[in-house]
Amino acid sequence: MKQLYYSLIGLFAFTSSLRAQTPTLTTVSPARQAVNAPRTTAIQCTFSQAVTGASEIRVFSNRWRGHRTGIASGDGTATLKLQPTQVFAPGEQVSVTLPASVRGAGATGQALANGQVVQFRVAAGPATGNFTNGARLGETGTALYEPTLADVNNDGKLDFLVADAIESRVNVRLGDGLGSFGASTYFLTADNPQGIIVADFTNDGNLDLASVASEPFNRVINVAPGNGQGSFDVAQASRLPVTALPLYTQAADVNADGNLDLLFLEYQFSSPAYAVLQVNLGNGKGDFNSLPKLPLDVGYGGLRLADLNNDGRLDCLVANSVTGQLKTYLGDGTGAFALATTPALAIPTSATVGTYPVGQPVISEVADFTGDGLLDALILDATAYTLRLYPGTGQGGFGAAIATLTVPNLRQGFVADLEGDGDLDILATVPTGSYVAQGGYAVSRWLNNGTGSFTAGTPITGPATKLATGDINNDGTTDIVLVSEVSLDTGSPAIYPRLGQSLATAPTITFFSPSLATSGLLVTVQGTNLTGATLVLVGGVPVTNFTLDPATGALTFLPPSYTPGGLITVVTPTGTATSGARLAITVLANRTKADELPIQCYPNPTRGLVHLDQLAATGPLQADCYNSLGQLVRSISVSASPSPTLDLGGLTPGLYTLRLLANTGSTTRQILLE
């Protein structure tokens, strides 16, 4: 009997230890550091045991919509999944946070030991790697910084932003989706802004604007909330005072709590000179809490946040122009960083100009250039006019350079997948040829073979002193927007769109009918090379079923009932085509479907608060609110309860479409906001 007693105690202790085990993340898709994730990809995370918390997964985009909404599933299993409502933009970087609130299933389930952050890039469409010239757009500023492409009005078209230091403003041009931009709107965000970051700091699905003021007597970082319609509320901006010159501002979730944080390097030039890393933790509402400053070696040359050792915690790579070194500071997942034990990487130089005894490293990019899943560092030696690629070890360090690109007077390096072949290529500005007289430099191109080996540099376009990359004409390929500032010779500041050349067999859309559809009415799309279509989108939302007529080449589909419409996009293996006009979708009042959620909304009209009367249990809901233009203006996650409430306060009065989505179905309702 005593033996049985002790056996039962041992069994109880064993089962208790099993229940107490902390779940660990074993695999994730897309993979960490991937550079060619599909635009329609779902986020799938597999753990060492059954877990819950799928709705806690946070996905952040840096070009379309910021914080992404989606359908969460998998609670009670070992694999959690989040399928974003809308597709990702070609070439953009995506960050996924698995907060510590994800925990083992059951009453005794343990939380993750620490949150996890996974980053990847989205694939660009196939292209030739060459570019055609778009119309020149005149600018007024003569000191332009940080050209940025992002969709700040949620219409599915990339817009252009640039900091104008002389005028102390940020210039915003809304994109037309065809490869050009409208007139500038000016936002007086900061004195002498020399840096901007576009990200969703308020978790509302609208991109916000952080601008870095470099004025000696008013150094500050202002974070102005975006309204999702192309404007930023400067009057309501959060202010982060800065003591010294702020450089290399970065936005990322360094403490894995599902809110974006702001980090930057502070550098004091005058005696006593110093450099520190400043970490500001975001609260998801646009405000920040500053942590103690981390002292760095005196000097500057760049700062990048990335998971250099693949442990799910973001690390910090710092370049120093005085010591000529790259140093890694490993993150602990709380927002703190410590110098890695791996040796610092010394940057050699062959420069004969100046008196610099070592190379002057400038971080151009940190990404996987070799396809091995480890982050590599592309470093510009500013004294030798050389770009070198250092392969990552996966432990926070880097090996000897495997590629060296030297061009006289090379200025800056940029990275994008120019051919859509799943690897990252290099662009660089070089002051040569006739472009110098136009106020800019030539842009040269080095194509990657997928292993970190590059073709010889070829000048392909110009003029530019700075540039940004992205898909500005919605054909899926990488385009370039050049910024040319005034020079000592001739010319005036301007913006030059350069459109990536699609393959000859790429699809085109010439016509669609009707332009106003209902959820049960077929839409017909006509064009060229639509055969083999693999994906059809309306307003970035995938169409469930579509049909291609082999005789006529026309494509037909039933529009999604849960979106008010948007641009039509057709993706084929040889490219992407997007309509110039939007498809409007009207929801029929008497529509009935087997999976339509039985939910009533009241009051309607309303002044802001909308109550949901769930006539049947539906579980957690995702509520997306669209304005009359089909723009997503607010996203709200609703917990499972009989009568949840949505807050639409702050939106402009008018008619809105409310899309309610759960695992068991969806429904749409029109709401009049007074």
Coordinates of C-alpha atoms in Angstrom, one line a residue, residues 244-628:
A244 CA 21.7 65.7 -28.3
L245 CA 21.4 65.3 -32.1
P246 CA 18.9 62.4 -32.8
L247 CA 20.1 60.1 -35.6
Y248 CA 18.9 56.8 -37.3
T249 CA 15.4 56.7 -35.8
Q250 CA 13.9 53.2 -35.9
A251 CA 10.4 51.9 -35.2
A252 CA 10.1 48.3 -34.0
D253 CA 8.5 46.2 -31.1
V254 CA 11.6 45.7 -29.0
N255 CA 9.8 44.4 -25.9
A256 CA 7.3 42.2 -27.8
D257 CA 4.2 43.6 -26.3
G258 CA 2.4 44.2 -29.5
N259 CA 3.1 48.0 -29.6
L260 CA 5.7 49.7 -31.7
D261 CA 8.6 51.5 -30.0
L262 CA 11.0 54.2 -31.1
L263 CA 14.8 54.0 -30.9
F264 CA 17.5 56.4 -32.0
L265 CA 21.1 57.3 -31.5
E266 CA 21.9 60.6 -29.7
Y267 CA 25.2 62.1 -30.6
Q268 CA 26.9 65.1 -29.1
F269 CA 29.5 66.7 -31.4
S270 CA 30.9 69.3 -29.1
S271 CA 33.1 68.6 -26.1
P272 CA 32.5 66.4 -24.3
A273 CA 31.4 64.3 -27.2
Y274 CA 29.2 61.3 -26.5
A275 CA 26.9 58.8 -28.1
V276 CA 24.0 56.9 -26.5
L277 CA 21.2 54.6 -27.5
Q278 CA 17.8 55.9 -26.5
V279 CA 14.9 53.4 -26.2
N280 CA 11.3 54.6 -26.0
L281 CA 8.7 52.0 -25.3
G282 CA 5.3 52.6 -27.0
N283 CA 2.0 52.0 -25.3
G284 CA -0.1 51.4 -28.5
K285 CA -1.8 54.8 -28.0
G286 CA 0.9 57.1 -29.4
D287 CA 2.7 57.7 -26.2
F288 CA 6.1 56.5 -25.0
N289 CA 8.1 55.7 -21.9
S290 CA 11.8 56.4 -22.2
L291 CA 14.3 53.9 -20.7
P292 CA 17.7 54.7 -19.3
K293 CA 20.2 55.6 -22.1
L294 CA 22.8 53.0 -23.1
P295 CA 26.3 54.5 -23.6
L296 CA 28.0 53.7 -26.9
D297 CA 31.4 54.4 -28.4
V298 CA 31.8 58.0 -29.5
G299 CA 31.0 58.3 -33.2
Y300 CA 28.2 57.5 -35.5
G301 CA 27.6 55.7 -38.8
G302 CA 24.3 53.9 -38.6
L303 CA 21.9 51.9 -36.4
R304 CA 19.6 48.9 -37.4
L305 CA 17.2 46.9 -35.4
A306 CA 17.0 43.2 -36.5
D307 CA 17.0 39.7 -35.0
L308 CA 20.7 39.0 -35.6
N309 CA 20.8 35.7 -33.7
N310 CA 17.3 34.4 -34.6
D311 CA 16.1 34.1 -31.0
G312 CA 12.9 36.1 -31.5
R313 CA 14.3 39.2 -29.8
L314 CA 15.3 42.3 -31.8
D315 CA 19.0 43.3 -31.5
C316 CA 20.8 46.5 -32.4
L317 CA 23.7 46.8 -34.9
V318 CA 25.7 50.0 -34.5
A319 CA 28.3 51.4 -36.9
N320 CA 31.0 53.8 -35.7
S321 CA 32.8 56.2 -38.1
V322 CA 35.5 57.0 -35.5
T323 CA 36.5 53.4 -34.5
G324 CA 35.7 51.9 -37.9
Q325 CA 33.8 49.1 -36.3
L326 CA 30.4 47.4 -36.3
K327 CA 29.2 46.3 -32.9
T328 CA 26.2 44.1 -32.0
Y329 CA 24.0 44.8 -28.9
L330 CA 21.8 41.8 -28.2
G331 CA 18.2 42.5 -27.0
D332 CA 16.7 40.7 -24.0
G333 CA 13.1 41.1 -25.2
T334 CA 12.3 43.8 -22.6
G335 CA 13.8 46.8 -24.4
A336 CA 17.2 46.5 -22.9
F337 CA 20.4 45.8 -24.9
A338 CA 23.9 44.5 -24.0
L339 CA 27.1 44.3 -26.0
A340 CA 27.5 40.9 -27.6
T341 CA 30.5 38.8 -26.7
T342 CA 31.2 38.2 -30.4
P343 CA 34.1 40.4 -31.6
A344 CA 33.4 43.7 -33.2
L345 CA 33.8 43.7 -37.0
A346 CA 36.6 46.1 -38.1
I347 CA 36.0 47.8 -41.5
P348 CA 39.3 48.0 -43.5
T349 CA 39.9 50.8 -46.0
S350 CA 42.0 51.3 -49.0
A351 CA 41.2 55.0 -49.2
T352 CA 44.0 57.5 -49.9
V353 CA 41.9 60.6 -49.5
G354 CA 41.7 62.4 -46.2
T355 CA 43.4 61.4 -43.0
Y356 CA 41.1 58.6 -41.8
P357 CA 43.2 55.7 -40.4
V358 CA 40.2 53.3 -40.7
G359 CA 37.1 52.8 -42.8
Q360 CA 34.1 54.9 -42.2
P361 CA 31.2 52.3 -42.0
V362 CA 27.7 53.4 -42.9
I363 CA 25.0 50.7 -42.6
S364 CA 23.1 50.5 -45.9
E365 CA 20.9 47.5 -45.0
V366 CA 20.7 44.4 -42.8
A367 CA 18.9 41.5 -44.6
D368 CA 19.4 38.0 -45.9
F369 CA 21.3 38.4 -49.2
T370 CA 22.5 34.8 -49.4
G371 CA 19.3 32.8 -48.8
D372 CA 20.6 30.9 -45.8
G373 CA 18.0 32.5 -43.3
L374 CA 20.7 34.5 -41.5
L375 CA 20.9 38.3 -41.6
D376 CA 23.9 39.8 -43.5
A377 CA 25.2 43.4 -43.4
L378 CA 25.6 45.6 -46.4
I379 CA 28.1 48.3 -45.3
L380 CA 29.3 51.4 -47.2
D381 CA 32.9 52.5 -46.5
A382 CA 32.5 56.2 -46.9
T383 CA 36.3 56.8 -47.2
A384 CA 36.9 54.1 -49.9
Y385 CA 33.6 54.5 -51.8
T386 CA 33.0 50.8 -51.4
L387 CA 30.0 48.6 -50.6
R388 CA 30.9 45.3 -48.8
L389 CA 28.6 42.4 -47.9
Y390 CA 29.4 40.7 -44.7
P391 CA 27.6 37.3 -44.1
G392 CA 25.9 36.8 -40.8
T393 CA 26.9 34.0 -38.5
G394 CA 23.4 33.7 -36.9
Q395 CA 25.0 34.4 -33.5
G396 CA 25.0 38.2 -33.8
G397 CA 28.4 38.5 -35.6
F398 CA 29.6 38.6 -39.2
G399 CA 32.2 36.9 -41.3
A400 CA 34.7 38.3 -43.8
A401 CA 33.2 40.2 -46.7
I402 CA 32.0 38.0 -49.6
A403 CA 31.2 40.8 -52.1
T404 CA 33.0 44.1 -52.6
L405 CA 31.6 46.7 -54.9
T406 CA 33.8 49.8 -55.5
V407 CA 32.8 52.8 -57.6
P408 CA 34.5 56.2 -57.6
N409 CA 32.6 58.6 -55.4
L410 CA 29.8 56.1 -54.5
R411 CA 27.5 57.8 -52.1
Q412 CA 24.6 55.6 -50.8
G413 CA 23.4 52.1 -51.0
F414 CA 19.8 50.9 -51.2
V415 CA 18.2 47.4 -51.4
A416 CA 15.2 46.0 -53.2
D417 CA 14.3 42.9 -55.3
L418 CA 14.4 44.6 -58.8
E419 CA 13.6 41.4 -60.8
G420 CA 11.1 39.8 -58.5
D421 CA 13.3 36.6 -58.5
G422 CA 13.2 36.2 -54.7
D423 CA 16.6 37.8 -53.8
L424 CA 17.7 41.3 -52.9
D425 CA 19.6 43.5 -55.3
I426 CA 21.6 46.7 -54.7
L427 CA 21.1 50.2 -55.9
A428 CA 23.6 53.0 -55.3
T429 CA 23.9 56.7 -56.2
V430 CA 27.1 57.7 -58.0
P431 CA 28.0 61.3 -59.0
T432 CA 28.9 60.8 -62.6
G433 CA 27.7 61.7 -66.1
S434 CA 25.2 64.3 -67.2
Y435 CA 23.0 63.8 -64.1
V436 CA 25.3 65.9 -61.9
A437 CA 24.3 69.0 -63.9
Q438 CA 20.7 68.2 -63.2
G439 CA 21.1 68.3 -59.5
G440 CA 21.6 64.6 -58.8
Y441 CA 23.7 61.5 -59.3
A442 CA 23.4 58.4 -61.5
V443 CA 21.8 55.3 -60.0
S444 CA 23.7 52.1 -60.6
R445 CA 22.3 48.5 -60.2
W446 CA 23.9 45.3 -59.0
L447 CA 21.8 42.2 -59.5
N448 CA 22.0 39.3 -56.9
N449 CA 22.2 35.7 -58.0
G450 CA 20.7 34.6 -54.8
T451 CA 23.9 33.7 -53.0
G452 CA 25.3 37.2 -52.4
S453 CA 27.2 37.3 -55.7
F454 CA 26.4 40.3 -57.9
T455 CA 26.6 41.3 -61.5
A456 CA 28.8 44.2 -62.5
G457 CA 27.4 47.6 -61.6
T458 CA 25.4 49.2 -64.4
P459 CA 24.0 52.8 -64.4
I460 CA 20.3 52.6 -65.2
T461 CA 18.7 55.9 -64.3
G462 CA 19.0 59.3 -62.6
P463 CA 19.2 62.0 -61.4
A464 CA 19.0 61.3 -57.7
T465 CA 20.7 62.2 -54.4
K466 CA 18.2 60.1 -52.5
L467 CA 15.6 57.5 -53.5
A468 CA 12.8 55.2 -52.3
T469 CA 11.5 51.9 -53.7
G470 CA 8.0 50.5 -53.8
D471 CA 5.2 49.5 -56.2
I472 CA 3.7 52.9 -57.2
N473 CA 1.7 51.8 -60.2
N474 CA 0.2 48.6 -58.7
D475 CA 1.7 46.2 -61.2
G476 CA 3.4 44.2 -58.5
T477 CA 7.0 45.2 -59.6
T478 CA 9.5 47.3 -57.8
D479 CA 9.6 51.0 -58.9
I480 CA 11.9 53.8 -57.8
V481 CA 11.2 57.4 -56.8
L482 CA 14.2 59.6 -57.2
V483 CA 14.8 62.8 -55.3
S484 CA 17.1 65.4 -56.9
E485 CA 18.1 68.4 -54.9
V486 CA 19.4 71.7 -56.3
S487 CA 23.1 71.6 -57.2
L488 CA 25.8 74.2 -57.7
D489 CA 25.5 73.8 -61.5
T490 CA 22.0 73.9 -62.9
G491 CA 18.6 72.4 -62.2
S492 CA 16.0 72.7 -59.5
P493 CA 14.7 70.1 -56.9
A494 CA 12.4 67.5 -58.3
I495 CA 10.9 64.1 -57.9
Y496 CA 11.3 61.5 -60.7
P497 CA 9.2 58.4 -60.7
R498 CA 10.9 55.5 -62.5
L499 CA 8.6 52.5 -63.2
G500 CA 9.9 49.0 -63.2
Q501 CA 9.5 47.2 -66.5
S502 CA 7.2 44.2 -66.3
L503 CA 7.8 41.1 -68.4
A504 CA 6.4 41.2 -71.9
T505 CA 3.9 38.6 -70.9
A506 CA 2.6 40.5 -67.8
P507 CA -1.2 40.9 -67.6
T508 CA -3.1 44.2 -68.2
I509 CA -6.6 45.2 -67.3
T510 CA -8.3 47.3 -70.0
F511 CA -12.0 47.3 -68.8
F512 CA -14.3 45.8 -66.2
S513 CA -18.1 45.8 -65.9
P514 CA -20.2 46.8 -64.1
S515 CA -18.5 49.6 -62.2
L516 CA -21.1 49.3 -59.4
A517 CA -21.8 45.8 -58.4
T518 CA -23.8 43.9 -55.7
S519 CA -22.5 40.9 -53.8
G520 CA -24.4 38.5 -56.0
L521 CA -23.7 40.1 -59.4
L522 CA -20.9 38.8 -61.6
V523 CA -18.1 41.2 -62.5
T524 CA -16.3 40.8 -65.9
V525 CA -12.7 41.8 -66.3
Q526 CA -11.2 42.2 -69.8
G527 CA -7.5 42.7 -70.6
T528 CA -4.4 40.9 -71.9
N529 CA -2.5 37.9 -70.6
L530 CA -5.0 37.1 -67.8
T531 CA -4.6 33.4 -68.5
G532 CA -3.2 31.5 -65.6
A533 CA -4.4 34.0 -63.0
T534 CA -3.6 32.8 -59.5
L535 CA -5.2 35.5 -57.5
V536 CA -7.9 38.2 -57.8
L537 CA -8.3 41.0 -55.3
V538 CA -10.8 43.7 -54.7
G539 CA -9.5 46.5 -52.5
G540 CA -6.7 44.2 -51.4
V541 CA -9.2 41.5 -50.3
P542 CA -8.9 38.1 -52.1
V543 CA -11.9 36.9 -54.2
T544 CA -12.9 33.4 -53.2
N545 CA -13.7 32.1 -56.7
F546 CA -13.1 33.4 -60.2
T547 CA -13.4 31.9 -63.7
L548 CA -11.4 32.6 -66.9
D549 CA -13.0 32.1 -70.3
P550 CA -10.3 30.5 -72.5
A551 CA -12.1 31.6 -75.6
T552 CA -12.3 35.3 -74.9
G553 CA -9.6 35.6 -72.2
A554 CA -12.2 37.4 -69.9
L555 CA -12.2 36.8 -66.2
T556 CA -15.4 36.8 -64.1
F557 CA -15.9 36.7 -60.3
L558 CA -18.5 37.4 -57.6
P559 CA -17.3 40.4 -55.5
P560 CA -16.6 39.8 -51.8
S561 CA -19.7 40.7 -49.8
Y562 CA -17.6 42.0 -46.8
T563 CA -15.8 44.9 -48.5
P564 CA -17.3 48.1 -50.1
G565 CA -15.0 47.7 -53.0
G566 CA -11.7 49.1 -54.3
L567 CA -9.2 48.6 -57.1
I568 CA -9.3 45.2 -58.9
T569 CA -6.0 43.4 -59.0
V570 CA -5.2 40.2 -61.1
V571 CA -2.0 38.3 -60.3
T572 CA -0.5 35.8 -62.8
P573 CA 2.8 33.9 -62.8
T574 CA 4.3 36.6 -65.1
G575 CA 3.1 39.7 -63.3
T576 CA 0.3 41.8 -61.8
A577 CA -2.3 44.1 -63.2
T578 CA -4.4 46.6 -61.3
S579 CA -7.4 48.6 -62.6
G580 CA -7.2 52.3 -62.8
A581 CA -10.7 52.8 -61.4
R582 CA -12.3 51.2 -58.4
L583 CA -15.1 48.7 -58.2
A584 CA -17.9 49.9 -55.9
I585 CA -19.9 47.2 -54.2
T586 CA -23.4 47.7 -52.7
V587 CA -24.6 45.3 -50.0
L588 CA -28.2 44.2 -50.6
A589 CA -30.4 44.6 -47.6
N590 CA -32.2 41.3 -48.1
R591 CA -29.1 39.3 -48.7
T592 CA -29.2 35.9 -47.0
K593 CA -26.3 33.4 -46.7
A594 CA -25.8 30.3 -44.6
D595 CA -22.7 31.8 -43.0
E596 CA -24.0 35.3 -42.5
L597 CA -23.7 36.3 -38.8
P598 CA -27.1 37.1 -37.1
I599 CA -26.0 40.4 -35.6
Q600 CA -28.0 43.6 -35.2
C601 CA -26.4 47.1 -34.8
Y602 CA -28.0 49.9 -32.8
P603 CA -28.5 52.8 -32.5
N604 CA -28.4 53.6 -36.2
P605 CA -27.9 56.5 -36.9
T606 CA -25.4 57.0 -34.1
R607 CA -23.1 59.7 -32.7
G608 CA -20.2 57.3 -32.1
L609 CA -21.1 54.2 -30.0
V610 CA -22.6 51.1 -31.8
H611 CA -23.9 48.2 -29.8
L612 CA -23.9 44.7 -31.3
D613 CA -26.7 42.4 -30.4
Q614 CA -25.4 38.9 -31.2
L615 CA -28.4 36.7 -31.8
A616 CA -26.2 33.6 -31.7
A617 CA -22.8 32.8 -30.2
T618 CA -20.1 33.8 -32.6
G619 CA -17.0 34.1 -30.5
P620 CA -14.5 36.9 -31.0
L621 CA -15.2 39.4 -33.8
Q622 CA -13.1 41.6 -36.0
A623 CA -14.9 44.8 -36.9
D624 CA -13.6 46.8 -39.9
C625 CA -15.2 50.2 -40.7
Y626 CA -15.0 51.6 -44.3
N627 CA -15.9 55.1 -45.5
S628 CA -17.8 55.8 -48.7

